[in-house]
Each structure stands twice: as structure tokens, then as C-alpha cells.
Tab-separated table of C-alpha atoms in Angstrom:
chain	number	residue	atom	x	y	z
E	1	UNK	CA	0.000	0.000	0.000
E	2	UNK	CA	1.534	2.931	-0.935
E	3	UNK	CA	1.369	6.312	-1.965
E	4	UNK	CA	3.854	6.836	-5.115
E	5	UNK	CA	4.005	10.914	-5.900
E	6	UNK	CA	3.037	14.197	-6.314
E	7	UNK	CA	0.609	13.581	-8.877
E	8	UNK	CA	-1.332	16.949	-9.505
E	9	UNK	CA	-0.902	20.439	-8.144
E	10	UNK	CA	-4.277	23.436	-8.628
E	11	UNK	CA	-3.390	26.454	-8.210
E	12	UNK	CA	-5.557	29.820	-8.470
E	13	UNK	CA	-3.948	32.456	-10.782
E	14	UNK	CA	-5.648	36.379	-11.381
E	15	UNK	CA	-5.150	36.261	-15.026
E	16	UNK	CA	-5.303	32.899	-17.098
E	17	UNK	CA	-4.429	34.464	-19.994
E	18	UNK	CA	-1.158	35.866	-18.726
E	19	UNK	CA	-0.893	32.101	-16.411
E	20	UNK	CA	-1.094	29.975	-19.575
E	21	UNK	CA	1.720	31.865	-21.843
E	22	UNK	CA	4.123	31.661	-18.617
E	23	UNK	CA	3.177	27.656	-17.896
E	24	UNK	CA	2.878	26.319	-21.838
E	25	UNK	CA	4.838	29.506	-23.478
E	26	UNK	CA	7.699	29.233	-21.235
E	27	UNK	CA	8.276	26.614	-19.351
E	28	UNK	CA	6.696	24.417	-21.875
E	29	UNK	CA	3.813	22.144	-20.546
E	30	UNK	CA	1.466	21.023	-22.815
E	31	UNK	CA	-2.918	22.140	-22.953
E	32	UNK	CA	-4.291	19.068	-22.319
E	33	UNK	CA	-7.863	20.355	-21.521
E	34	UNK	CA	-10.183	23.379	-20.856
E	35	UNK	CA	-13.089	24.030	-19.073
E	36	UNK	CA	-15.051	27.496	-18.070
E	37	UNK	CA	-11.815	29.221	-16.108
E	38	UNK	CA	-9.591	26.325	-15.547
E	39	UNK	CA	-6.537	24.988	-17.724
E	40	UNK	CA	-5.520	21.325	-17.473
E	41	UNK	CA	-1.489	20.908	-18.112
E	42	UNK	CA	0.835	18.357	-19.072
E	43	UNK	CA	4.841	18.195	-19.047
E	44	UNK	CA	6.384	15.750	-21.640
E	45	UNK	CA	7.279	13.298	-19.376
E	46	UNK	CA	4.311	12.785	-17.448
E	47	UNK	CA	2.003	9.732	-18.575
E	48	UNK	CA	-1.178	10.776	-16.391
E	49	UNK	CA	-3.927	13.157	-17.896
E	50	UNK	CA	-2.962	16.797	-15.869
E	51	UNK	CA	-0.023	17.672	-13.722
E	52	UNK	CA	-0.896	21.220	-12.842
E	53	UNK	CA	-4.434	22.734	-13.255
E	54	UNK	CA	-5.175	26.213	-13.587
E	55	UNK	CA	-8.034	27.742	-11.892
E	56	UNK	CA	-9.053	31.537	-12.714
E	57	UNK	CA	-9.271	33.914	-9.563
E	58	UNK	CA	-7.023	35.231	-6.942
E	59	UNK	CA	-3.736	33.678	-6.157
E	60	UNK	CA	-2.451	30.458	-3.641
E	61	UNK	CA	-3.037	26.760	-3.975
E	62	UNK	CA	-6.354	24.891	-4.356
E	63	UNK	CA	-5.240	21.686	-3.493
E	64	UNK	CA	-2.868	19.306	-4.108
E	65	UNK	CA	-3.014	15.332	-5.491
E	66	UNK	CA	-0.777	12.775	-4.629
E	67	UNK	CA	-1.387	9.496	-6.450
E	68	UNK	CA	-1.640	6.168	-4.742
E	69	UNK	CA	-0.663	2.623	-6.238
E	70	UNK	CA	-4.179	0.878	-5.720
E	71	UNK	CA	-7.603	1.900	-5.183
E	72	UNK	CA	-7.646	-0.080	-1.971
E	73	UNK	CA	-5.605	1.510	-0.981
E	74	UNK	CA	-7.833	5.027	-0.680
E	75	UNK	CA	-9.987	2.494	2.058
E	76	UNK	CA	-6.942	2.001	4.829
E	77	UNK	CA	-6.109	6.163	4.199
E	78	UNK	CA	-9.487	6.755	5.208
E	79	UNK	CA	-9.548	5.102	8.191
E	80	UNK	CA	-6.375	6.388	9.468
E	81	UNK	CA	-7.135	9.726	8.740
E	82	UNK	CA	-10.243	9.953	10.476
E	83	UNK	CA	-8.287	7.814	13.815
E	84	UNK	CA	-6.245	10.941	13.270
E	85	UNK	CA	-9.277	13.396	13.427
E	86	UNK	CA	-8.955	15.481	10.292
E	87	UNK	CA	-11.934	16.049	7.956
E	88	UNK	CA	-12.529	13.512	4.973
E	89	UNK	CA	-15.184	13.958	2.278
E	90	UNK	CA	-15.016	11.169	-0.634
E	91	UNK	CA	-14.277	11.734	-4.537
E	92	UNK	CA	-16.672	10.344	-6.694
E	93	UNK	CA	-14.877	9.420	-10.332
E	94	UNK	CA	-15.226	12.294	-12.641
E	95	UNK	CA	-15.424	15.090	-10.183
E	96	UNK	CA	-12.017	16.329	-11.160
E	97	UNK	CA	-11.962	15.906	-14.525
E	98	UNK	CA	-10.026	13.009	-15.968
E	99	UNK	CA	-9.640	11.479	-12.226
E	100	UNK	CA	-11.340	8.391	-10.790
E	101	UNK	CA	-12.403	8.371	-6.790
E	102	UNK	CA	-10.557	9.405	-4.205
E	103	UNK	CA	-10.209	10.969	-0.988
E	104	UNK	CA	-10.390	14.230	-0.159
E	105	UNK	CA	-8.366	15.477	3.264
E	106	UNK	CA	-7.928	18.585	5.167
E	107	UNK	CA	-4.732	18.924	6.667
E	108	UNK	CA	-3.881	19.895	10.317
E	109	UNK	CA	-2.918	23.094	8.280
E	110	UNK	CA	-5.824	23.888	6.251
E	111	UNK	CA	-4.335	22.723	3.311
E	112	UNK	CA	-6.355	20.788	0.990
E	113	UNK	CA	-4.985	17.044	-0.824
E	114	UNK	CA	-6.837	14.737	-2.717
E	115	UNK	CA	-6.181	10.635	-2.840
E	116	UNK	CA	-6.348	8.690	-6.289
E	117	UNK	CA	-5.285	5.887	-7.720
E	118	UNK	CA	-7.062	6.080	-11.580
E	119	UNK	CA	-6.899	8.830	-13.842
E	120	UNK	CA	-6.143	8.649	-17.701
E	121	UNK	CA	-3.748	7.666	-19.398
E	122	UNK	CA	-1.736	10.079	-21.679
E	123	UNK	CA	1.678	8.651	-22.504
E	124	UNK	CA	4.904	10.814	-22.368
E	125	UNK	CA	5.318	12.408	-24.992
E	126	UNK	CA	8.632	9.928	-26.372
E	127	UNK	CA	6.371	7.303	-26.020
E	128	UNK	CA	6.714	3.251	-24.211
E	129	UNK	CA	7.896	2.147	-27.701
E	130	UNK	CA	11.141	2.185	-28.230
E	131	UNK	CA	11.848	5.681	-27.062
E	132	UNK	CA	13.772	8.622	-27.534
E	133	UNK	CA	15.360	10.145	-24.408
E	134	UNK	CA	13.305	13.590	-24.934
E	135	UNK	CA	10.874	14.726	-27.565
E	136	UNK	CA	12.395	16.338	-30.783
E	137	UNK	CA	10.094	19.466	-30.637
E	138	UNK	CA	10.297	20.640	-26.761
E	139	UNK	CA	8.816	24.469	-26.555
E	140	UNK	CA	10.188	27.238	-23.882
E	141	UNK	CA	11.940	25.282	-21.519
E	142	UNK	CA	10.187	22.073	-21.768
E	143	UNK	CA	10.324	20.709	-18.169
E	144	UNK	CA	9.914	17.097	-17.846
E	145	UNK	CA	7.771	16.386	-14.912
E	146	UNK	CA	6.720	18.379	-11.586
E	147	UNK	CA	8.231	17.005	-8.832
E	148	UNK	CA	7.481	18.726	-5.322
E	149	UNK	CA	5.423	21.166	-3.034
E	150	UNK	CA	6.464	23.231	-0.004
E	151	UNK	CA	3.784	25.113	2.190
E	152	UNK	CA	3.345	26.908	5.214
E	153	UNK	CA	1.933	25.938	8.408
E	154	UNK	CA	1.159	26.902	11.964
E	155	UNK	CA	2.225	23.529	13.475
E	156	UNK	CA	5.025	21.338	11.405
E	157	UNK	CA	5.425	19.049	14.321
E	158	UNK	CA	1.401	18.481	13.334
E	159	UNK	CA	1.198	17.803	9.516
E	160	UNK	CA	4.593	15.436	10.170
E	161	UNK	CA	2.702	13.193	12.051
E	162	UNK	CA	0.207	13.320	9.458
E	163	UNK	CA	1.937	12.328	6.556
E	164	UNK	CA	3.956	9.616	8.646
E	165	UNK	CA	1.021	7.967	10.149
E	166	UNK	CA	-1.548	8.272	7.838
E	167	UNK	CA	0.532	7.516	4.322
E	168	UNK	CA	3.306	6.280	5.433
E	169	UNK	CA	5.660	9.007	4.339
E	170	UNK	CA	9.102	9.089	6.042
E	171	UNK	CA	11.226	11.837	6.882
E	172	UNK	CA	14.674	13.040	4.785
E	173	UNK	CA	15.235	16.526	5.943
E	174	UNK	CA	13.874	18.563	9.730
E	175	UNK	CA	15.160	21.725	10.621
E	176	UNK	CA	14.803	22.133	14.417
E	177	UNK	CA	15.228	25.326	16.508
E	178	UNK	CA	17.580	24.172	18.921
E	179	UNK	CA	19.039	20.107	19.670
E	180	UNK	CA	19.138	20.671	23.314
E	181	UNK	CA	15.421	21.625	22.770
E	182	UNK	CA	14.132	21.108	19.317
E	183	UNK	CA	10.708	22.594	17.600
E	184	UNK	CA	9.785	22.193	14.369
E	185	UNK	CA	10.525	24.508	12.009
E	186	UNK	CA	10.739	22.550	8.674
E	187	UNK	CA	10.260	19.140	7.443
E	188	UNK	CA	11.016	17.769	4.153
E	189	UNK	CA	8.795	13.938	3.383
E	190	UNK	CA	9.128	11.385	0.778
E	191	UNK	CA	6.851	8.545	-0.207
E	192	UNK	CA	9.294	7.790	-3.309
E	193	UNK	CA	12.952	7.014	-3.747
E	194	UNK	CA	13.589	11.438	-4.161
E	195	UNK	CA	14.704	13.965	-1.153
E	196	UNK	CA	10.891	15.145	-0.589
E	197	UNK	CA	7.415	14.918	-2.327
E	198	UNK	CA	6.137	17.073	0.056
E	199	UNK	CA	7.148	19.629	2.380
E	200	UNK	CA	6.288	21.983	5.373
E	201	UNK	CA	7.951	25.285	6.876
E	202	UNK	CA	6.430	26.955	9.827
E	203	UNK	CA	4.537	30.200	8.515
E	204	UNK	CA	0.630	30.845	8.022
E	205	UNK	CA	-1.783	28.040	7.489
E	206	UNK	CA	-3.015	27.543	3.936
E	207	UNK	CA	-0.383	29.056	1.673
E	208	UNK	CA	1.544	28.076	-0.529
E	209	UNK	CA	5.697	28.598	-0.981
E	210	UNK	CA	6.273	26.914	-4.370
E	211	UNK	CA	5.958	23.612	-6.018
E	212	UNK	CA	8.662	22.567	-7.997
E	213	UNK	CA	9.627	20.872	-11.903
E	214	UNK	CA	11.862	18.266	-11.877
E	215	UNK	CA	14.976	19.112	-14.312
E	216	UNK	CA	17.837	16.874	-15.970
E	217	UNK	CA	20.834	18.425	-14.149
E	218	UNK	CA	22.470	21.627	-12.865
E	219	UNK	CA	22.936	22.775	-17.206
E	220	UNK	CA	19.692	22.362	-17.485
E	221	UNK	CA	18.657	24.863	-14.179
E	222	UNK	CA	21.259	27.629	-15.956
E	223	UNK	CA	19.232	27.523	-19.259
E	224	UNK	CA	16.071	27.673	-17.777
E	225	UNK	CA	17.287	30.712	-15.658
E	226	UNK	CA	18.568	32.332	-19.156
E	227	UNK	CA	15.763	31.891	-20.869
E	228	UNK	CA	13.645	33.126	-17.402
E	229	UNK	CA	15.877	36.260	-18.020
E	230	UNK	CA	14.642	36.957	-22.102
E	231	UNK	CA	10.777	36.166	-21.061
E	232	UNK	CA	11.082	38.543	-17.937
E	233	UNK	CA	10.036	35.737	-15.182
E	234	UNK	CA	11.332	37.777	-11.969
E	235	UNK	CA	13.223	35.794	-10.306
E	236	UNK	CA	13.030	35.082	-6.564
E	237	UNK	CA	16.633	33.281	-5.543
E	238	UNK	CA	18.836	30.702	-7.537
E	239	UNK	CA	20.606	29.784	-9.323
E	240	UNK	CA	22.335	28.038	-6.168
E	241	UNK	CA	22.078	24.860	-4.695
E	242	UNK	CA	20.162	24.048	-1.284
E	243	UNK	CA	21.873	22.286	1.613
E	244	UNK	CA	18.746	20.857	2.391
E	245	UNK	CA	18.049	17.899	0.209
E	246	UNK	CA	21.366	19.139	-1.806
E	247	UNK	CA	19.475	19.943	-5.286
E	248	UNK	CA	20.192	22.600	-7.720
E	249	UNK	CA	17.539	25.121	-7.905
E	250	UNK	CA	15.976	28.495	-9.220
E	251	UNK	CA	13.117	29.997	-7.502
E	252	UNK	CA	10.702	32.380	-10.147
E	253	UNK	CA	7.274	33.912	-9.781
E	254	UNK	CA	3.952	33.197	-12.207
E	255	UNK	CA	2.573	35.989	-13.557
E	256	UNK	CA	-0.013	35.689	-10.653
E	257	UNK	CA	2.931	35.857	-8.018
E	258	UNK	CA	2.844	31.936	-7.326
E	259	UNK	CA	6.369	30.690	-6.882
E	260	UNK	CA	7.830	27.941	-9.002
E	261	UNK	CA	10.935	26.394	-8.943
E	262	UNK	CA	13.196	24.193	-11.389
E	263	UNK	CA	14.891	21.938	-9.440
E	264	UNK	CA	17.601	19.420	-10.613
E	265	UNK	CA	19.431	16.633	-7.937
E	266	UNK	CA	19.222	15.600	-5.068
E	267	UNK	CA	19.798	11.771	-3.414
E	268	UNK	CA	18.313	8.748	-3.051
E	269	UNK	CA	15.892	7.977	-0.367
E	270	UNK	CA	15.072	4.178	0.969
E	271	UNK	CA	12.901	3.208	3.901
E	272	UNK	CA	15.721	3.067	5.878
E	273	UNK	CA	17.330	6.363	5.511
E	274	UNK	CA	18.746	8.183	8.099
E	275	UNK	CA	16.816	11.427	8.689
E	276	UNK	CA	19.328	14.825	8.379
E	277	UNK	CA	18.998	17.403	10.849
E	278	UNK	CA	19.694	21.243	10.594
E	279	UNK	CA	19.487	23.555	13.340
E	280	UNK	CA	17.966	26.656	12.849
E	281	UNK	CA	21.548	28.983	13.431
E	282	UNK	CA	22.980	26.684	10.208
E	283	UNK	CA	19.044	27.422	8.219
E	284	UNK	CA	21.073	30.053	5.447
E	285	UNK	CA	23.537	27.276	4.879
E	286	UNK	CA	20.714	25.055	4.499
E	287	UNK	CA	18.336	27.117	2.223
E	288	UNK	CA	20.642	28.539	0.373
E	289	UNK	CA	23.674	26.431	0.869
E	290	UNK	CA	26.761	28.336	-1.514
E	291	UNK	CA	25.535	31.843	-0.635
E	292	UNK	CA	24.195	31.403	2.850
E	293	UNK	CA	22.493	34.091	3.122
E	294	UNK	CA	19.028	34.493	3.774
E	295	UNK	CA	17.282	36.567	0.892
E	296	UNK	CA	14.388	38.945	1.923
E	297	UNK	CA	11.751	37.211	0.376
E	298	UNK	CA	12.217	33.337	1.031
E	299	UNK	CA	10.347	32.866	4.354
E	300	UNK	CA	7.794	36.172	3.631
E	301	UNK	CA	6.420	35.525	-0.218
E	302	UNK	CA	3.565	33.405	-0.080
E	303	UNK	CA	0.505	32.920	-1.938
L	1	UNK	CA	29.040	59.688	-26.071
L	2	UNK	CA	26.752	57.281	-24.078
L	3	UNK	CA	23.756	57.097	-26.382
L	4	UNK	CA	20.187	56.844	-24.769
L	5	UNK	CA	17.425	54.301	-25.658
L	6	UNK	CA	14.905	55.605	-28.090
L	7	UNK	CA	12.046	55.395	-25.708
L	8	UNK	CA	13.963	58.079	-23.791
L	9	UNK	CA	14.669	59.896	-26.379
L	10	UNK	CA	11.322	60.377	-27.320
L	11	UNK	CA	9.672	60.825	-23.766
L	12	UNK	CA	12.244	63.530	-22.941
L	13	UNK	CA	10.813	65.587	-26.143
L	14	UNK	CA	7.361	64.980	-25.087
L	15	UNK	CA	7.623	65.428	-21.221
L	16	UNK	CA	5.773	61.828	-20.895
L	17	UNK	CA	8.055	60.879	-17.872
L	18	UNK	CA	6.671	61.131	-14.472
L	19	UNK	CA	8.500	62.118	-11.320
L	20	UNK	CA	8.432	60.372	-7.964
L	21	UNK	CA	9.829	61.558	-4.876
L	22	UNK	CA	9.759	59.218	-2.190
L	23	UNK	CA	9.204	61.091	0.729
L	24	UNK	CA	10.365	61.810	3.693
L	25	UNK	CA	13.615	61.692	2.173
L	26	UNK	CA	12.833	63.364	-0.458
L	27	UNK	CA	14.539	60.819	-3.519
L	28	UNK	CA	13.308	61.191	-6.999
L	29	UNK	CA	13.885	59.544	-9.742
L	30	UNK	CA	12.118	59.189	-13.188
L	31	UNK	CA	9.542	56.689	-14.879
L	32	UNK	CA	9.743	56.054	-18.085
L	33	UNK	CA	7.039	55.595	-20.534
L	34	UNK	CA	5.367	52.097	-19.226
L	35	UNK	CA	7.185	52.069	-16.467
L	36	UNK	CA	5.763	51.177	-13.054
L	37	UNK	CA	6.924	52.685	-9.654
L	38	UNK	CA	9.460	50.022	-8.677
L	39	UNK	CA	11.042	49.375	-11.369
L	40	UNK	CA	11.786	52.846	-11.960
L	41	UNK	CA	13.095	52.972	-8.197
L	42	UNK	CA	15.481	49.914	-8.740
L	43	UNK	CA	16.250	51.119	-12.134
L	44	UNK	CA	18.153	54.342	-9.984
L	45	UNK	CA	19.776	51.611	-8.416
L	46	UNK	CA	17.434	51.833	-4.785
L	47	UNK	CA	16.108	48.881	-2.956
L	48	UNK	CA	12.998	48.705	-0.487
L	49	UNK	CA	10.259	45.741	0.419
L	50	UNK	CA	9.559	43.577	-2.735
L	51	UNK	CA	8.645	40.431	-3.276
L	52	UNK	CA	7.186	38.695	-6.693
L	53	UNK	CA	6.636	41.693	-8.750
L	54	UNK	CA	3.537	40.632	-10.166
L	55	UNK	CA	0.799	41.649	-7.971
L	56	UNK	CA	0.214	38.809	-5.738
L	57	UNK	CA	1.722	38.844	-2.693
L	58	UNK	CA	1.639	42.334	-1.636
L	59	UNK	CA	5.182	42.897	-0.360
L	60	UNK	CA	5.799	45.679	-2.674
L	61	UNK	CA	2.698	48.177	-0.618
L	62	UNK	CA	3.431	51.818	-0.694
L	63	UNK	CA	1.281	54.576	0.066
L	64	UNK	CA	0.372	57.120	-2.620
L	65	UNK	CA	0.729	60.259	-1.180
L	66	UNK	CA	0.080	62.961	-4.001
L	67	UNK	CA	-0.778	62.224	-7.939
L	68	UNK	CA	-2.251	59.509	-9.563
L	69	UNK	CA	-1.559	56.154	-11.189
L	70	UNK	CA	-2.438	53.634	-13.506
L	71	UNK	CA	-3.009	50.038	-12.359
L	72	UNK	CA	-1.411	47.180	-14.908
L	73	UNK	CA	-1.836	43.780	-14.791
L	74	UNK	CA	-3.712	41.590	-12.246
L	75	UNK	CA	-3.283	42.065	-8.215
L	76	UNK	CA	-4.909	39.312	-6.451
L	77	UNK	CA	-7.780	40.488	-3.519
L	78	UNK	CA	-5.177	38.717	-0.819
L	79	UNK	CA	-2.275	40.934	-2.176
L	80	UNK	CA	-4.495	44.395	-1.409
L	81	UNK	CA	-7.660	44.439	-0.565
L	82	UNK	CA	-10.693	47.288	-1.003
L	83	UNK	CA	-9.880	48.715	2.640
L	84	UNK	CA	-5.878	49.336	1.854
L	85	UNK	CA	-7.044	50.837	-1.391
L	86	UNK	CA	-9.365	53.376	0.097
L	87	UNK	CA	-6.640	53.864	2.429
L	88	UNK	CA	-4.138	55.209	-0.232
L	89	UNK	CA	-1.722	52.085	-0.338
L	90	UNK	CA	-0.751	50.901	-3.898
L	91	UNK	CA	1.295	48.031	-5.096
L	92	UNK	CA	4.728	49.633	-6.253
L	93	UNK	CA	4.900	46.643	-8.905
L	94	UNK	CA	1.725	47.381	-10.617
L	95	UNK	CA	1.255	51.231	-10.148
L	96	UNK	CA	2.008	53.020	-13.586
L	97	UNK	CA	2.340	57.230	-12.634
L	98	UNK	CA	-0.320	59.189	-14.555
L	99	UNK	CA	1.072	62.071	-12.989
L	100	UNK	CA	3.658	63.221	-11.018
L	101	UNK	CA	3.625	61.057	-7.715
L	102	UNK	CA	4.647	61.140	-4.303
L	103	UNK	CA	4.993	58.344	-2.825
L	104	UNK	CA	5.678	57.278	1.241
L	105	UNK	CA	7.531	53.271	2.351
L	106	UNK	CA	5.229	51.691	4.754
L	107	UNK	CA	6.821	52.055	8.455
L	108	UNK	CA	8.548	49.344	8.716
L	109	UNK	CA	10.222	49.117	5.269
L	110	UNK	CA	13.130	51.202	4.077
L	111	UNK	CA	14.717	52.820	0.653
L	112	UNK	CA	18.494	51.875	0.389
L	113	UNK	CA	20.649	52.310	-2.050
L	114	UNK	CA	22.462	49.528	-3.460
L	115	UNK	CA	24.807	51.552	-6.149
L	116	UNK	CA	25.323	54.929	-5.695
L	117	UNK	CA	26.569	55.713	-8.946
L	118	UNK	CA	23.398	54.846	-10.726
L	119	UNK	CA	21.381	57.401	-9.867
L	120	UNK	CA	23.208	60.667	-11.276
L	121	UNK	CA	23.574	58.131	-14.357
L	122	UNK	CA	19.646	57.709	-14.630
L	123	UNK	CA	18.636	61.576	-13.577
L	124	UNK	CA	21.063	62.580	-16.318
L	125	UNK	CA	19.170	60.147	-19.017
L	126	UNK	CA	15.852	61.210	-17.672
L	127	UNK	CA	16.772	64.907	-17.794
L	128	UNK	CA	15.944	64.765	-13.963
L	129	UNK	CA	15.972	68.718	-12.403
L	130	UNK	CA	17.303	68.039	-8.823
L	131	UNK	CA	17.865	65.016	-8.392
L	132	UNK	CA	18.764	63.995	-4.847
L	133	UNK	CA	22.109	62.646	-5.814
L	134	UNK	CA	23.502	60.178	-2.550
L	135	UNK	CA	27.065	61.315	-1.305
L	136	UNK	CA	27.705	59.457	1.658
L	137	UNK	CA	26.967	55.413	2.138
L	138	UNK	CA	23.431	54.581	3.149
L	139	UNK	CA	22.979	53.460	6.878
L	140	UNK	CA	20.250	50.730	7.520
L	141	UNK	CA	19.302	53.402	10.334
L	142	UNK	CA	18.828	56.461	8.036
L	143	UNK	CA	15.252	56.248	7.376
L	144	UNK	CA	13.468	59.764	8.438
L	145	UNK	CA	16.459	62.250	8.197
């Protein structure tokens, strides 16, 4: 029984217009579907239906879908969850479009997930034949898959707990206030074999920090940061690395003011892996690990 | 001879730059044609409070003071809402001057300037009359004087 990834991410942008030429223009997913004042997006190599859904209106995340392996699976979440106490509703198949049932769950935080196992199939866009290693005619900068979230919330030490006991996530990254006596500040999760699929910094309930692509390498973050630099993305950091789960990384803005990141490296994660701790007087080396300095909008910009 | 961009050129002739003075401290610099509030700031080579520059997390809040501007592109409700309208605060990245503006920082945030030499540079191009022209490094505590 498991939960495998980050499978879909909604977020709420004030103009689509300007939304879609920054998300298929630039960075290159692909229109998959549209309804009255929502986009459904693609990246090339992504085989489900949608990745990241566009919703018309204000700014900040709708919710966010992480894909399980079975549809028994949804059963056993349910029941932990509500031993937990958060609030469940059920998904009936079709209610998001393209998606069969699932789970809805309101997080400790106010945030918002949903829990699938069906929803169609597209195909990459080399194909299962025989494949190329990338598609011949990639537009903007043509990232491959998303790949991560980080929000904000009142209680980390909460929404850990959560993840851990409800679906089984474990625990790569934690940055703690102080060993000799340690709160939660940050905590990075995986359910995968990839430093985090999810991830939580103390701040307001219900926002959002960014959610992340999934690039080739640290060439591939550069060129995407050039060609951020012709189409006039303000930036927000990057490109640097982080200490904190050791990828590459540029942090940008949507034309709403959602933050994005390309993100390329990291480590591999087993069941076993022993879970890295930062303390909060080290937190510059670990957000930003080769300047380590704090920049003044990482821990304030949120949407 | 340093040659100007056209747009400058042209909006020099016409007069279709607007002033802004930051006050208390009584900065100015120029916008250019299509130019909103802080960008022209930065473009004088000053830093205050910004975030995403694109209307939607409200970091970049100043308070209009005197003139009038132009709003462009989206600003999400959660960004600035009807109440910090009505009570004169703008967003910096989406305020395009109509007029000649004065502009105050928000209490807590501060104008510093990050290269010095920039700004006789710009009020030169922008045919700026008095510039305030910085001599002396900025100090994190020089906001009011």
C-alpha cells in the first residue's frame, strides 16, 4: 500500500491568460484540456492526464493530489485519517476531470490534498515504444515532470505526524530550533525514492511557498534561468544549490505571483534512511547552501 | 558619447516621464514611458520591500501620497484588498504614474541604495531637475532624516 508521488498540483492564478503563456509559453507544458476558467497541463514526461491545473481567480493553492498505487488503498487512508481526526469527504470518479475516486483530506494546516489511484492515461510524450530520451520538438523550456510542493503551516510538528502515520511518508530533511530543545521549524517527506514529495515550513496556514519541476541536471537549471531572463520571469533566488536535500535550484514567480521552482538533484531515499537534521543557526547554509544568506523574500512571499 | 534608448529619447521631447519623490527623504527619480513605480526605483539603483513583482503577494505596498496612477496587470484580492485601497496604499509593482507622484515606504520598510553611482547616471538620461544625488553610504538606520 503505498502512496507513489506528487501527482497533480491546482493552483488559483488572477489572469489565465497571462498564467497559460508563462506555464505552456515558457516553461513548456502542454494544454491538455479546458473548461469554463480552468486549464488542465501536461509536461512531456508525465504519462497521467494533468499535472498542474489552472483555476481563474485570486492567487495560492487549491489543493494538491498525490497518487496512490491501488484503489484499496484510498480504504486504509481513510480510516487512518479519520483515527487521526482530520476532515474527509469522498471523490466520486469524474469530479475532477479526468480522475477516478478518491479521498479528499484537510490537513492539520488547512491545506487541501486529494487521494487517487485512476486517472487517464496520456503517454509521455517519447512514447513506451522504443523511445527517444526527450521529444524532438520541446517548446520554452520544456520541463519534464513536476516534482514537489512546499507550504506553510502553523504547526510542522502536526502535519509530520500526518503524513507519517496516515501515508506512510518518512522523513529526509527537519530543521529544528535548537538540539538541546528542538521545535519544528521545517520538514522535508518522501513517499518515493527522491529527497521530498512534500514539504512543510512553519509560517501561516493555507499558503503556498512553491511547487517545484523536476529538471535533468544543474545545465539544465542555468538555461532555464537564461531563458527566465529573455521572457522577464522575476526571479526570486537561484541559481544556487540548497543544503537541504542538496538539489540545484531556481526559484521564479507566475505571472499571478505563485512561486515555481526548477529543481535538478538531489539523493536517493530508501525506507531506511537516516533522517538529516539542521538547526535553525545553520538554516542560510541550508536554504541557500553556496551563498548562505538568507534573501528577503524566502520565508515572507507566499501565496 | 553614451547614447540613450529611443524610448527616452522620445519621452524627454514629449515630457511623458513622471517624477516620484519618495518622501520623507525626499529621492526622486524618473519613470519612463510604461514604467511602473518600482522598477523605476530599482532602475536608480534603490532597494525597499519587494517580493514577486507581479501583484500577488503584496510585499511591494506603498502609500500614494500625491498624484495619480495607472493600475497594470492583475493584483490578487489577498495581495491588497478594497480597505488598503481606500486607504491610499498601492502596489509599487503594478502602479504606472499618470502624474507626477509622491509616494511614502510603509513604516517598517526602508529605501536603500544599493549603487550609488546609478542614480546621477539615470537623472542625467531622464533629464531629472534636482535630483537627490547620494554622497555618503546609506545606513540601515537612516530612514526619516
Amino acid at each position: 500500500m503505498a502512496v507513489m508521488r506528487l501527482g497533480y498540483v491546482h493552483v488559483r492564478v488572477t489572469d489565465l491568460e497571462a498564467a497559460r503563456r508563462h506555464y505552456v509559453d515558457i516553461l513548456g507544458m502542454y494544454p491538455i484540456a479546458e473548461e469554463e476558467g480552468r486549464l488542465y497541463l501536461k509536461a512531456w514526461d508525465e504519462y497521467d492526464h494533468h499535472s498542474v491545473v489552472l483555476e481563474a481567480g485570486g492567487v495560492g493553492l487549491v489543493k494538491l493530489g498525490y497518487k496512490c498505487e491501488r484503489p484499496e488503498d484510498l480504504e486504509a487512508y481513510e480510516e487512518r485519517a479519520h483515527r487521526f481526526g482530520v476532515t474527509t469527504v469522498r471523490m466520486s470518479k469524474g469530479e475532477n476531470l479526468a480522475v477516478g475516486e478518491g479521498l479528499r483530506v484537510t490537513l492539520p494546516s488547512e491545506h487541501e490534498i486529494e487521494l487517487y489511484a485512476d486517472i487517464d492515461y496520456r503517454g509521455t510524450a517519447t512514447g513506451a515504444i522504443n523511445p527517444d530520451p526527450y521529444p524532438r520538438e520541446l517548446h520554452g523550456i520544456g520541463v519534464p515532470r513536476i516534482d514537489h510542493a512546499l507550504v506553510t503551516c502553523e504547526n510542522p510538528a502536526e502535519v509530520e505526524r500526518f503524513f507519517s502515520e496516515c501515508l506512510d511518508f518518512r522523513t529526509s530533511e527537519r530543521v529544528i530550533t535548537d538540539p538541546a530543545d528542538p521545535e519544528l521549524l521545517g520538514c522535508w517527506m518522501f513517499c518515493g525514492n527522491t529527497p521530498h514529495d512534500i514539504a512543510f515550513i512553519k509560517g501561516p496556514n493555507a499558503k503556498l511557498h512553491h511547487f517545484a519541476y523536476l529538471m535533468e541536471d544543474w545545465t539544465s537549471i542555468l538555461k532555464a534561468g537564461d531563458r527566465f531572463s529573455m521572457e522577464d520571469v522575476p526571479i526570486s533566488t537561484g541559481p544556487t544549490r540548497h543544503g537541504i536535500t542538496r538539489g540545484t535550484t531556481i526559484y521564479f514567480f507566475d505571472p499571478a505571483g505563485n512561486r515555481n521552482e526548477v529543481f535538478a538533484g538531489g539523493y536517493q531515499t530508501f525506507a531506511d534512511f537516516p533522517t538529516i537534521t539542521w538547526t535553525a543557526d545553520e538554516l542560510a547554509k541550508g536554504i541557500f547552501y553556496i551563498s548562505r544568506e538568507l534573501d528577503q523574500n524566502f520565508t515572507s512571499v507566499l501565496t | 558619447m553614451i547614447s540613450m534608448p529611443d524610448s527616452a529619447r522620445t519621452a524627454c521631447k514629449d515630457g511623458a516621464f513622471s517624477k516620484i519623490t519618495i518622501v520623507p527623504r525626499d529621492v526622486a527619480v524618473m519613470a519612463r514611458a510604461g514604467e511602473v513605480i518600482l522598477d523605476a526605483i530599482r532602475r536608480y539603483g534603490y532597494t525597499y520591500r519587494f517580493g514577486c513583482r507581479r501583484g500577488g503577494c503584496g510585499r511591494c505596498k506603498v502609500r500614494l501620497l500625491r498624484g495619480s496612477v495607472e493600475e497594470t496587470g492583475a493584483i490578487a484580492e489577498t495581495a491588497l484588498n478594497e480597505a488598503e485601497r481606500s486607504s491610499g496604499l498601492i502596489l509599487s509593482c503594478r502602479s504606472l504614474p499618470t502624474t507626477e507622484v509622491w509616494i511614502g515606504l510603509l513604516d517598517d520598510d526602508h529605501l536603500e541604495s544599493l549603487t550609488p553611482l546609478l542614480a546621477p547616471v539615470m537623472a542625467k538620461q531622464d533629464r531629472l531637475e534636482k535630483a537627490w544625488v547620494p554622497t555618503t553610504p546609506e545606513r540601515r538606520e537612516d530612514r526619516g532624516s
